């Protein structure tokens, strides 16, 4: 809605992990080069951690665009699954036939794929996002996969990417044997104050904003840095809502007062404070407009109505993102259930064929015995 007002081609602070908008801070640059080096040197088991919203997934998407063409890479982000289902996901990512196979058979299929890839001089990399959700048994299975190797090097490169609690999980005593050969770990840190200012300008520039260098004042950028603590996702939320406020008030510059207004609105929002839900509902309820309302007041009122609509749309977008994630998980569950059904049908067919074969065998066996008995008589 505010894009046209600020002459933008698209929204600059969307929450989706779009690599086109990646700002390569010093921390992101270190992490990117670390991942490139780990893949180039075929390190067997690598862990990258970072706080929620720091840009891990966006960086992965950017990395995928710049990997060698001969690299076979699979990315898995739905991780709260047991070892067998996880192996099915791997096979699906690399387009391997896995229908009706059990866990041991899946491992054989994947290992044969790795061996064939190595003979063709093709490197295989598996990137596991949201790895903090991995069950312990699945982590142990992943570690066994990373240990697959030929005479000289690992057959598969595995990169775990997750929130800081991933490290706590890997350090548990009962997982120590599974991760004691971990190659290396790198942590993606936050943006500093100057980088937050550059981050805001960078995203505005990518979005096509002609005033990207001056739209947010220095004071507004500093206030955003303090509020977000240097975490990109929080910066996106604050800046997006600041532009909505700026559009509602017809402002050509976002100053510190707008940022404070956004933060106050956030604290009072029902999304963050259940105690104030009734107060917010009452404050946003339409009231009658007095007959003596002037034209400027009416224009300001219309701006405010538009602002409230934008607030609703923004909250709806966040809700839709959560629902979308749930739909993907439901779809994955349905696919797994369908796969299990197909496996059951296949096993039933095999059992029926075996039963028919056994009956023919018994019939033939009885006929032979009868024939031999007649000859003896």
Short mmCIF file of C-alpha atoms in Angstrom, two decimals:
data_model
loop_
_atom_site.label_atom_id
_atom_site.label_comp_id
_atom_site.label_asym_id
_atom_site.label_seq_id
_atom_site.Cartn_x
_atom_site.Cartn_y
_atom_site.Cartn_z
CA UNK A 1 0.00 0.00 0.00
CA UNK A 2 2.80 2.43 0.86
CA UNK A 3 4.93 1.28 -2.09
CA UNK A 4 3.30 3.70 -4.52
CA UNK A 5 3.45 6.58 -2.03
CA UNK A 6 7.22 6.12 -1.63
CA UNK A 7 7.74 5.22 -5.33
CA UNK A 8 8.92 1.66 -4.57
CA UNK A 9 8.68 -1.30 -6.92
CA UNK A 10 8.06 -3.80 -4.13
CA UNK A 11 7.93 -4.11 -0.35
CA UNK A 12 11.46 -3.71 1.06
CA UNK A 13 10.95 -5.32 4.46
CA UNK A 14 9.04 -8.50 3.73
CA UNK A 15 9.63 -11.31 6.22
CA UNK A 16 10.21 -13.98 3.55
CA UNK A 17 13.86 -15.20 3.16
CA UNK A 18 14.43 -13.59 -0.27
CA UNK A 19 18.14 -13.79 -1.24
CA UNK A 20 17.72 -10.76 -3.52
CA UNK A 21 17.44 -8.62 -0.39
CA UNK A 22 20.34 -10.18 1.50
CA UNK A 23 22.55 -7.57 3.13
CA UNK A 24 26.03 -9.00 3.43
CA UNK A 25 27.07 -7.73 6.85
CA UNK A 26 30.46 -8.64 8.29
CA UNK A 27 28.83 -11.55 10.15
CA UNK A 28 26.93 -12.78 7.09
CA UNK A 29 30.06 -12.49 4.97
CA UNK A 30 32.06 -14.57 7.47
CA UNK A 31 29.35 -17.22 7.62
CA UNK A 32 28.99 -17.33 3.84
CA UNK A 33 32.73 -17.77 3.29
CA UNK A 34 32.82 -20.35 6.06
CA UNK A 35 30.11 -22.40 4.33
CA UNK A 36 31.78 -22.06 0.92
CA UNK A 37 35.07 -23.26 2.40
CA UNK A 38 33.41 -26.19 4.22
CA UNK A 39 31.71 -27.31 0.99
CA UNK A 40 34.83 -26.80 -1.14
CA UNK A 41 36.97 -28.82 1.27
CA UNK A 42 34.20 -31.42 1.73
CA UNK A 43 34.18 -31.24 5.51
CA UNK A 44 32.03 -34.11 6.71
CA UNK A 45 29.95 -32.54 9.47
CA UNK A 46 29.46 -28.78 9.97
CA UNK A 47 27.20 -26.81 12.33
CA UNK A 48 26.05 -23.19 11.85
CA UNK A 49 24.00 -21.53 14.59
CA UNK A 50 22.22 -18.21 14.88
CA UNK A 51 19.38 -16.57 16.78
CA UNK A 52 15.80 -16.53 15.51
CA UNK A 53 15.46 -14.05 12.67
CA UNK A 54 19.18 -13.43 12.14
CA UNK A 55 18.99 -14.42 8.44
CA UNK A 56 20.19 -18.03 8.37
CA UNK A 57 17.61 -19.24 5.83
CA UNK A 58 18.10 -16.18 3.63
CA UNK A 59 21.84 -16.82 3.63
CA UNK A 60 21.27 -20.48 2.69
CA UNK A 61 19.06 -19.42 -0.24
CA UNK A 62 21.79 -17.01 -1.34
CA UNK A 63 24.41 -19.76 -1.00
CA UNK A 64 22.37 -22.12 -3.19
CA UNK A 65 22.50 -19.58 -6.02
CA UNK A 66 26.28 -19.47 -5.96
CA UNK A 67 27.22 -23.14 -5.59
CA UNK A 68 28.99 -25.00 -8.44
CA UNK A 69 26.64 -26.54 -10.99
CA UNK A 70 28.14 -30.01 -10.56
CA UNK A 71 27.30 -30.00 -6.84
CA UNK A 72 24.30 -32.13 -5.92
CA UNK A 73 22.62 -30.42 -2.98
CA UNK A 74 19.49 -31.18 -0.99
CA UNK A 75 17.89 -28.87 1.58
CA UNK A 76 15.61 -30.20 4.30
CA UNK A 77 13.75 -27.83 6.64
CA UNK A 78 11.03 -30.11 8.07
CA UNK A 79 13.08 -31.80 10.74
CA UNK A 80 10.81 -33.00 13.55
CA UNK A 81 10.69 -36.54 12.12
CA UNK A 82 12.05 -39.95 13.11
CA UNK A 83 15.11 -41.48 11.37
CA UNK A 84 13.13 -43.54 8.83
CA UNK A 85 10.96 -40.62 7.70
CA UNK A 86 14.06 -38.42 7.57
CA UNK A 87 15.74 -40.92 5.24
CA UNK A 88 12.63 -40.86 3.05
CA UNK A 89 12.91 -37.07 2.85
CA UNK A 90 16.55 -37.37 1.78
CA UNK A 91 15.67 -39.87 -0.94
CA UNK A 92 12.86 -37.62 -2.14
CA UNK A 93 15.19 -34.59 -2.28
CA UNK A 94 17.68 -36.47 -4.45
CA UNK A 95 14.89 -38.15 -6.48
CA UNK A 96 15.80 -41.68 -5.39
CA UNK A 97 13.31 -44.56 -5.58
CA UNK A 98 12.29 -45.29 -2.00
CA UNK A 99 8.71 -46.53 -2.09
CA UNK A 100 8.04 -49.51 0.16
CA UNK A 101 11.54 -49.60 1.66
CA UNK A 102 12.38 -49.90 5.34
CA UNK A 103 15.10 -47.96 7.16
CA UNK A 104 17.99 -50.32 6.37
CA UNK A 105 17.00 -50.47 2.70
CA UNK A 106 16.79 -46.65 2.54
CA UNK A 107 20.34 -46.38 3.87
CA UNK A 108 21.55 -48.80 1.20
CA UNK A 109 19.80 -46.81 -1.53
CA UNK A 110 21.33 -43.53 -0.34
CA UNK A 111 24.79 -45.06 0.08
CA UNK A 112 24.65 -46.51 -3.45
CA UNK A 113 23.70 -43.04 -4.71
CA UNK A 114 26.68 -41.50 -2.89
CA UNK A 115 29.07 -44.12 -4.26
CA UNK A 116 27.81 -43.63 -7.82
CA UNK A 117 28.12 -39.84 -7.44
CA UNK A 118 31.70 -40.17 -6.26
CA UNK A 119 32.58 -42.35 -9.26
CA UNK A 120 31.21 -39.54 -11.45
CA UNK A 121 33.25 -36.97 -9.48
CA UNK A 122 30.07 -35.32 -8.22
CA UNK A 123 30.00 -33.98 -4.67
CA UNK A 124 26.84 -34.42 -2.57
CA UNK A 125 25.86 -31.88 0.11
CA UNK A 126 22.91 -32.12 2.48
CA UNK A 127 21.84 -28.90 4.23
CA UNK A 128 19.47 -29.32 7.18
CA UNK A 129 17.73 -26.08 8.22
CA UNK A 130 15.83 -25.69 11.51
CA UNK A 131 18.08 -28.44 12.84
CA UNK A 132 17.27 -27.57 16.47
CA UNK A 133 14.01 -29.51 15.97
CA UNK A 134 15.76 -32.78 15.13
CA UNK A 135 14.96 -35.66 17.53
CA UNK A 136 18.01 -37.20 19.20
CA UNK A 137 17.71 -40.49 17.32
CA UNK A 138 17.58 -38.64 14.01
CA UNK A 139 20.74 -36.72 14.93
CA UNK A 140 22.50 -40.02 15.60
CA UNK A 141 21.39 -41.29 12.18
CA UNK A 142 22.64 -38.10 10.51
CA UNK A 143 26.01 -38.49 12.19
CA UNK A 144 26.27 -42.06 10.88
CA UNK A 145 25.52 -40.81 7.38
CA UNK A 146 28.24 -38.18 7.66
CA UNK A 147 30.73 -40.95 8.55
CA UNK A 148 30.21 -42.67 5.20
CA UNK A 149 33.48 -42.35 3.30
CA UNK A 150 35.74 -43.98 0.76
CA UNK A 151 39.50 -44.34 1.03
CA UNK A 152 40.18 -40.59 0.77
CA UNK A 153 37.17 -38.45 1.76
CA UNK A 154 33.59 -38.25 2.95
CA UNK A 155 30.87 -39.38 0.58
CA UNK A 156 28.42 -36.71 1.78
CA UNK A 157 28.83 -33.22 3.21
CA UNK A 158 26.27 -32.50 5.95
CA UNK A 159 25.57 -28.98 7.24
CA UNK A 160 23.30 -28.44 10.24
CA UNK A 161 21.79 -24.95 10.52
CA UNK A 162 19.74 -24.01 13.55
CA UNK A 163 19.08 -21.85 16.57
CA UNK A 164 21.48 -21.76 19.58
CA UNK A 165 19.56 -24.55 21.33
CA UNK A 166 20.92 -26.86 18.63
CA UNK A 167 24.34 -26.60 20.28
CA UNK A 168 22.86 -27.46 23.67
CA UNK A 169 21.21 -30.51 22.15
CA UNK A 170 24.43 -31.67 20.48
CA UNK A 171 26.32 -31.32 23.76
CA UNK A 172 24.04 -33.70 25.65
CA UNK A 173 26.03 -36.62 27.15
CA UNK A 174 24.04 -39.28 25.29
CA UNK A 175 24.76 -37.56 21.96
CA UNK A 176 28.46 -37.01 22.61
CA UNK A 177 29.44 -40.19 20.77
CA UNK A 178 27.38 -39.05 17.79
CA UNK A 179 28.96 -35.59 17.51
CA UNK A 180 32.46 -35.97 18.93
CA UNK A 181 33.90 -35.92 15.41
CA UNK A 182 32.08 -32.68 14.53
CA UNK A 183 34.35 -30.83 12.11
CA UNK A 184 33.60 -27.23 13.09
CA UNK A 185 31.00 -24.76 14.33
CA UNK A 186 30.28 -21.17 13.33
CA UNK A 187 27.81 -18.70 14.89
CA UNK A 188 26.04 -16.02 12.85
CA UNK A 189 26.01 -12.86 14.97
CA UNK A 190 23.87 -9.71 15.01
CA UNK A 191 24.26 -6.47 13.06
CA UNK A 192 25.98 -3.55 14.72
CA UNK A 193 24.55 -0.01 14.77
CA UNK A 194 26.19 1.15 11.54
CA UNK A 195 25.22 -2.07 9.76
CA UNK A 196 21.56 -1.60 10.74
CA UNK A 197 21.61 1.79 9.01
CA UNK A 198 23.22 0.25 5.93
CA UNK A 199 20.79 -2.70 6.08
CA UNK A 200 17.78 -0.37 5.94
CA UNK A 201 19.23 1.62 3.03
CA UNK A 202 20.21 -1.57 1.18
CA UNK A 203 16.73 -3.08 1.29
CA UNK A 204 15.12 0.22 0.29
CA UNK A 205 17.53 0.45 -2.65
CA UNK A 206 16.78 -3.11 -3.81
CA UNK A 207 13.06 -2.30 -3.60
CA UNK A 208 13.63 0.61 -5.98
CA UNK A 209 13.05 3.46 -3.51
CA UNK A 210 14.55 6.66 -5.03
CA UNK A 211 15.13 8.21 -1.56
CA UNK A 212 16.65 5.07 -0.02
CA UNK A 213 19.59 7.01 1.46
CA UNK A 214 17.46 9.60 3.30
CA UNK A 215 14.01 8.06 3.84
CA UNK A 216 14.99 6.89 7.35
CA UNK A 217 16.78 9.52 9.41
CA UNK A 218 19.93 8.63 11.34
CA UNK A 219 17.98 8.92 14.59
CA UNK A 220 15.32 6.55 13.23
CA UNK A 221 18.00 4.03 12.23
CA UNK A 222 19.57 4.24 15.70
CA UNK A 223 16.19 3.75 17.36
CA UNK A 224 15.56 0.74 15.12
CA UNK A 225 18.93 -0.74 16.08
CA UNK A 226 18.13 -0.39 19.79
CA UNK A 227 14.66 -1.88 19.35
CA UNK A 228 15.73 -4.77 17.13
CA UNK A 229 19.03 -5.55 18.89
CA UNK A 230 20.53 -6.01 15.42
CA UNK A 231 18.30 -8.94 14.40
CA UNK A 232 17.16 -8.59 10.74
CA UNK A 233 13.66 -10.02 11.21
CA UNK A 234 12.93 -7.50 13.98
CA UNK A 235 14.38 -4.71 11.84
CA UNK A 236 12.03 -5.72 9.02
CA UNK A 237 8.98 -5.59 11.28
CA UNK A 238 9.84 -2.19 12.76
CA UNK A 239 10.70 -0.62 9.40
CA UNK A 240 7.66 -2.06 7.62
CA UNK A 241 5.29 -0.69 10.24
CA UNK A 242 7.17 2.63 10.26
CA UNK A 243 6.49 2.98 6.53
CA UNK A 244 2.81 2.21 7.15
CA UNK A 245 2.69 4.97 9.78
CA UNK A 246 4.60 7.32 7.50
CA UNK A 247 2.18 6.68 4.67
CA UNK A 248 -0.83 7.17 6.98
CA UNK A 249 0.51 10.57 8.05
CA UNK A 250 1.77 11.54 4.58
CA UNK A 251 5.40 11.85 5.73
CA UNK A 252 8.32 11.95 3.30
CA UNK A 253 10.85 11.09 6.04
CA UNK A 254 10.73 8.47 8.77
CA UNK A 255 12.10 10.00 11.96
CA UNK A 256 12.68 8.74 15.47
CA UNK A 257 9.16 9.67 16.63
CA UNK A 258 7.64 7.26 14.06
CA UNK A 259 9.82 4.42 15.36
CA UNK A 260 8.68 5.16 18.91
CA UNK A 261 5.07 5.16 17.74
CA UNK A 262 5.58 1.74 16.11
CA UNK A 263 7.10 0.32 19.29
CA UNK A 264 4.28 1.70 21.41
CA UNK A 265 1.70 0.24 19.02
CA UNK A 266 3.47 -3.09 19.17
CA UNK A 267 3.40 -3.17 22.95
CA UNK A 268 -0.31 -2.33 22.96
CA UNK A 269 -1.15 -4.79 20.17
CA UNK A 270 -3.28 -7.82 21.05
CA UNK A 271 -0.60 -9.87 19.27
CA UNK A 272 1.85 -9.11 22.08
CA UNK A 273 -0.29 -8.22 25.13
CA UNK A 274 -3.35 -10.21 26.15
CA UNK A 275 -4.03 -7.87 29.09
CA UNK A 276 -4.64 -4.91 26.77
CA UNK A 277 -6.76 -6.75 24.23
CA UNK A 278 -10.03 -5.16 25.40
CA UNK A 279 -8.44 -1.72 25.46
CA UNK A 280 -7.12 -2.09 21.90
CA UNK A 281 -10.45 -3.41 20.59
CA UNK A 282 -12.23 -0.43 22.18
CA UNK A 283 -9.73 2.08 20.78
CA UNK A 284 -10.04 0.73 17.23
CA UNK A 285 -13.86 0.60 17.25
CA UNK A 286 -15.38 3.11 14.75
CA UNK A 287 -16.96 6.25 16.23
CA UNK A 288 -19.35 8.79 14.75
CA UNK A 289 -17.70 11.70 12.96
CA UNK A 290 -18.91 15.10 14.21
CA UNK A 291 -20.80 17.25 11.70
CA UNK A 292 -18.32 20.12 12.06
CA UNK A 293 -15.32 18.02 11.05
CA UNK A 294 -13.05 20.06 8.74
CA UNK A 295 -11.56 18.82 5.46
CA UNK A 296 -7.99 18.46 6.87
CA UNK A 297 -9.41 16.48 9.81
CA UNK A 298 -11.31 14.27 7.39
CA UNK A 299 -8.16 13.65 5.34
CA UNK A 300 -6.24 12.76 8.48
CA UNK A 301 -9.09 10.46 9.52
CA UNK A 302 -8.96 8.72 6.13
CA UNK A 303 -5.20 8.29 6.52
CA UNK A 304 -5.79 6.71 9.91
CA UNK A 305 -8.41 4.35 8.50
CA UNK A 306 -5.94 3.34 5.78
CA UNK A 307 -3.29 2.84 8.45
CA UNK A 308 -5.58 0.52 10.44
CA UNK A 309 -6.32 -1.44 7.27
CA UNK A 310 -2.58 -1.81 6.69
CA UNK A 311 -2.14 -3.01 10.27
CA UNK A 312 -4.81 -5.65 9.72
CA UNK A 313 -3.20 -6.71 6.42
CA UNK A 314 0.21 -6.99 8.06
CA UNK A 315 -1.13 -9.15 10.89
CA UNK A 316 -3.03 -11.22 8.35
CA UNK A 317 0.19 -11.76 6.37
CA UNK A 318 1.94 -13.05 9.49
CA UNK A 319 -1.01 -15.35 10.19
CA UNK A 320 -0.96 -16.66 6.62
CA UNK A 321 2.78 -17.42 6.92
CA UNK A 322 2.10 -19.50 10.02
CA UNK A 323 -0.80 -21.28 8.31
CA UNK A 324 1.36 -21.88 5.24
CA UNK A 325 4.01 -23.59 7.38
CA UNK A 326 1.32 -25.75 8.93
CA UNK A 327 -0.08 -26.63 5.50
CA UNK A 328 3.38 -27.72 4.33
CA UNK A 329 3.74 -29.95 7.38
CA UNK A 330 0.27 -31.38 6.82
CA UNK A 331 1.15 -32.04 3.18
CA UNK A 332 4.36 -33.78 4.22
CA UNK A 333 2.43 -35.93 6.71
CA UNK A 334 -0.07 -36.84 3.99
CA UNK A 335 2.72 -37.77 1.59
CA UNK A 336 4.35 -39.96 4.23
CA UNK A 337 1.01 -41.61 5.04
CA UNK A 338 0.38 -42.21 1.33
CA UNK A 339 3.86 -43.70 0.99
CA UNK A 340 3.19 -46.04 3.90
CA UNK A 341 -0.12 -47.07 2.33
CA UNK A 342 1.62 -47.85 -0.97
CA UNK A 343 4.25 -49.83 0.91
CA UNK A 344 1.53 -51.82 2.68
CA UNK A 345 -0.24 -52.53 -0.62
CA UNK A 346 3.05 -53.69 -2.16
CA UNK A 347 3.71 -56.02 0.76
CA UNK A 348 0.16 -57.38 0.53
CA UNK A 349 0.65 -58.15 -3.17
CA UNK A 350 3.93 -59.91 -2.40
CA UNK A 351 2.21 -61.92 0.34
CA UNK A 352 -0.59 -62.95 -2.04
CA UNK A 353 1.91 -63.99 -4.71
CA UNK A 354 3.82 -65.99 -2.11
CA UNK A 355 0.60 -67.63 -0.93
CA UNK A 356 -0.38 -68.63 -4.50
CA UNK A 357 3.13 -69.94 -5.18
CA UNK A 358 3.05 -71.92 -1.94
CA UNK A 359 -0.31 -73.47 -2.88
CA UNK A 360 0.99 -74.49 -6.28
CA UNK A 361 4.05 -75.96 -4.62
CA UNK A 362 1.93 -77.98 -2.17
CA UNK A 363 -0.31 -79.21 -4.98
CA UNK A 364 2.69 -80.25 -7.05
CA UNK A 365 4.32 -81.83 -4.02
CA UNK A 366 1.21 -83.90 -3.24
CA UNK A 367 0.91 -84.97 -6.88
CA UNK A 368 4.56 -86.14 -6.92
CA UNK A 369 4.08 -88.06 -3.68
CA UNK A 370 0.94 -89.69 -5.04
CA UNK A 371 2.70 -90.60 -8.26
CA UNK A 372 5.65 -92.13 -6.43
CA UNK A 373 3.25 -94.05 -4.17
CA UNK A 374 1.41 -95.51 -7.15
CA UNK A 375 4.70 -96.65 -8.74
CA UNK A 376 5.82 -98.38 -5.53
CA UNK A 377 2.59 -100.32 -5.41
#
